[in-house]
PDB file of C-alpha atoms in Angstrom:
ATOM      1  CA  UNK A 167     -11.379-146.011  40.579  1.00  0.00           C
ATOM      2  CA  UNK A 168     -12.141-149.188  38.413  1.00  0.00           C
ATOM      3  CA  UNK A 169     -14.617-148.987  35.480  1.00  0.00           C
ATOM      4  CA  UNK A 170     -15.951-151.351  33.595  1.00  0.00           C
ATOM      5  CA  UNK A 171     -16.752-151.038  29.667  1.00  0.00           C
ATOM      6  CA  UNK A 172     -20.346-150.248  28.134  1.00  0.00           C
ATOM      7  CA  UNK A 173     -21.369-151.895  24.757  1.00  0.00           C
ATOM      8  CA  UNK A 174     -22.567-149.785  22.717  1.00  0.00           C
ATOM      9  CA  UNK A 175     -22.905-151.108  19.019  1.00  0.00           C
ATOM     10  CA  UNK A 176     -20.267-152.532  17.586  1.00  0.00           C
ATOM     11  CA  UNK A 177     -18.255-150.833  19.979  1.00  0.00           C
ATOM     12  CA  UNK A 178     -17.373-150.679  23.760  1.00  0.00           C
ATOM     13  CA  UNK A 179     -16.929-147.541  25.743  1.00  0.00           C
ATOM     14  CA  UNK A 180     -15.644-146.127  28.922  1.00  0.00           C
ATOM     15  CA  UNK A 181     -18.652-143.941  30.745  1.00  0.00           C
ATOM     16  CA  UNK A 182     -16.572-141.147  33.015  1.00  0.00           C
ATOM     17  CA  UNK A 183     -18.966-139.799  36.101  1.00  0.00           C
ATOM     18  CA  UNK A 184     -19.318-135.996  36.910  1.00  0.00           C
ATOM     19  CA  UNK A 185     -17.218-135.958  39.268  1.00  0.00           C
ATOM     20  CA  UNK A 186     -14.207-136.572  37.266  1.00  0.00           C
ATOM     21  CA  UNK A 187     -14.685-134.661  34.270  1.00  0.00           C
ATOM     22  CA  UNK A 188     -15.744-131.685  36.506  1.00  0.00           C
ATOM     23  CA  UNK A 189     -12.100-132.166  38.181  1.00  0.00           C
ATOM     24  CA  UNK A 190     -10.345-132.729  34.689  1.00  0.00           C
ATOM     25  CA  UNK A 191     -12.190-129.240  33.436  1.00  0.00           C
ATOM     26  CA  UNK A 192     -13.611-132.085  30.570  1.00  0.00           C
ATOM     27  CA  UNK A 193     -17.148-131.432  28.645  1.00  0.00           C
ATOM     28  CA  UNK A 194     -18.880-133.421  25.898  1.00  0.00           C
ATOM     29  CA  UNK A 195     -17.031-130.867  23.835  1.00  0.00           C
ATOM     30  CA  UNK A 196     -13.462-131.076  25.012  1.00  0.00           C
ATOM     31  CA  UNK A 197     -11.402-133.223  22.581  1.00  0.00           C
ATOM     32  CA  UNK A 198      -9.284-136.092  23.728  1.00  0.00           C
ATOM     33  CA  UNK A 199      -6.226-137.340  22.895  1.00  0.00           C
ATOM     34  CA  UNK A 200      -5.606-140.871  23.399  1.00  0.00           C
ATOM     35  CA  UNK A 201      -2.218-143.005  23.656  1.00  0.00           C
ATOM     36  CA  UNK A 202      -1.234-146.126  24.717  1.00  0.00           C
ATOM     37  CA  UNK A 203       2.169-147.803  25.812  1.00  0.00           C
ATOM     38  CA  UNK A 204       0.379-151.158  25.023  1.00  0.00           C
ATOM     39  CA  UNK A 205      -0.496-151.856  28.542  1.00  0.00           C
ATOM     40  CA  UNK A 206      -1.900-148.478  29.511  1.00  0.00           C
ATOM     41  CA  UNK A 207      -4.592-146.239  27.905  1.00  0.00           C
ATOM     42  CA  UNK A 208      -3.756-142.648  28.952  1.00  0.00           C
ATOM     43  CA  UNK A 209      -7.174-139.870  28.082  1.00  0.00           C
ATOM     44  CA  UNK A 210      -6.137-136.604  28.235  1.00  0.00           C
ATOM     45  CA  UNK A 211      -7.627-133.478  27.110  1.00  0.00           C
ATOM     46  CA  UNK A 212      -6.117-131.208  24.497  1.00  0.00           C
ATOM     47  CA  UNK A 213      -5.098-128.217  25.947  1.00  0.00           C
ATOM     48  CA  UNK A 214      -3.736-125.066  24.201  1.00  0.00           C
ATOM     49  CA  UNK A 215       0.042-124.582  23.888  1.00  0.00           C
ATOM     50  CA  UNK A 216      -0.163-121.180  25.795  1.00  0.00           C
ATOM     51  CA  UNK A 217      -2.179-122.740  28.122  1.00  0.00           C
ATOM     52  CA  UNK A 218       0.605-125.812  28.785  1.00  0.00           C
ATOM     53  CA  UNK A 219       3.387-123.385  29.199  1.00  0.00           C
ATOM     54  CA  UNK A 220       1.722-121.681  32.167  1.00  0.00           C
ATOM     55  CA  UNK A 221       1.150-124.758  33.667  1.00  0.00           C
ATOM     56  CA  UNK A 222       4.376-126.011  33.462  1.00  0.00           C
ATOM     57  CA  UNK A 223       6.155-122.435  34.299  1.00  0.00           C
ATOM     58  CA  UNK A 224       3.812-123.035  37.828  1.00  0.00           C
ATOM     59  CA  UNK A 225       5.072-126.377  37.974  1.00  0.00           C
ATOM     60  CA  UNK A 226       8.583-125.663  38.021  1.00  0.00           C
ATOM     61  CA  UNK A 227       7.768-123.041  40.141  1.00  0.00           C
ATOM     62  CA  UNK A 228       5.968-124.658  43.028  1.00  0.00           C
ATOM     63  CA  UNK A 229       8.651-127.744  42.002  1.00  0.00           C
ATOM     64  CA  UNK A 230      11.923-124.993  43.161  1.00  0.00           C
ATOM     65  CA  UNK A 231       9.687-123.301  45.751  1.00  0.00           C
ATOM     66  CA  UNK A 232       8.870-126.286  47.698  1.00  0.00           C
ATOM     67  CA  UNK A 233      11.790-128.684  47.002  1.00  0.00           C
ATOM     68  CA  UNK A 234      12.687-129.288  50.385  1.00  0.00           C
ATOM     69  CA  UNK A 235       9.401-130.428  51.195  1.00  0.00           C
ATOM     70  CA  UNK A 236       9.185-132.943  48.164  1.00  0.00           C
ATOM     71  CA  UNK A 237      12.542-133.852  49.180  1.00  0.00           C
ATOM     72  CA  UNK A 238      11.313-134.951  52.972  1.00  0.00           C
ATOM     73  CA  UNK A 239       8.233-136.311  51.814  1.00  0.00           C
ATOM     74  CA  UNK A 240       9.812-139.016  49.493  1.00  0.00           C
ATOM     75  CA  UNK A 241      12.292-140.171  52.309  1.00  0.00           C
TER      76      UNK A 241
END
């Protein structure tokens, strides 16, 4: 997807579409926390730490479960 910046003000902004903050779970209430590497801007929403640690326990999960796969598919 490329975007282009809005002026608004004194500022510019990024305008996301419905479509991706439905699939991010993000709402004009979810806050945001935003890095950078100095080339890339990375938006992410803050999530819970209880929440995190279930993702990444079903990460590692699906990660053990299908490694074989993964394996095959990066060959």
């Amino acid at each position: 997807m490329v975007k282009t910046l809005s002026r608004t003000g004194n500022s510019l902004a990024l305008i996301l579409d419905k479509p991706l903050l439905e699939a991010t779970g993000i709402d004009a209430d979810t806050p945001l926390e935003i890095s950078t590497d100095g080339d890339v801007i990375v938006i992410a929403p803050v999530r819970p730490a209880a929440e995190r640690r279930r993702f990444r326990a079903a990460a590692a999960a699906v990660t053990e479960r299908y490694a074989g796969v993964f394996k095959r598919l990066a060959e």
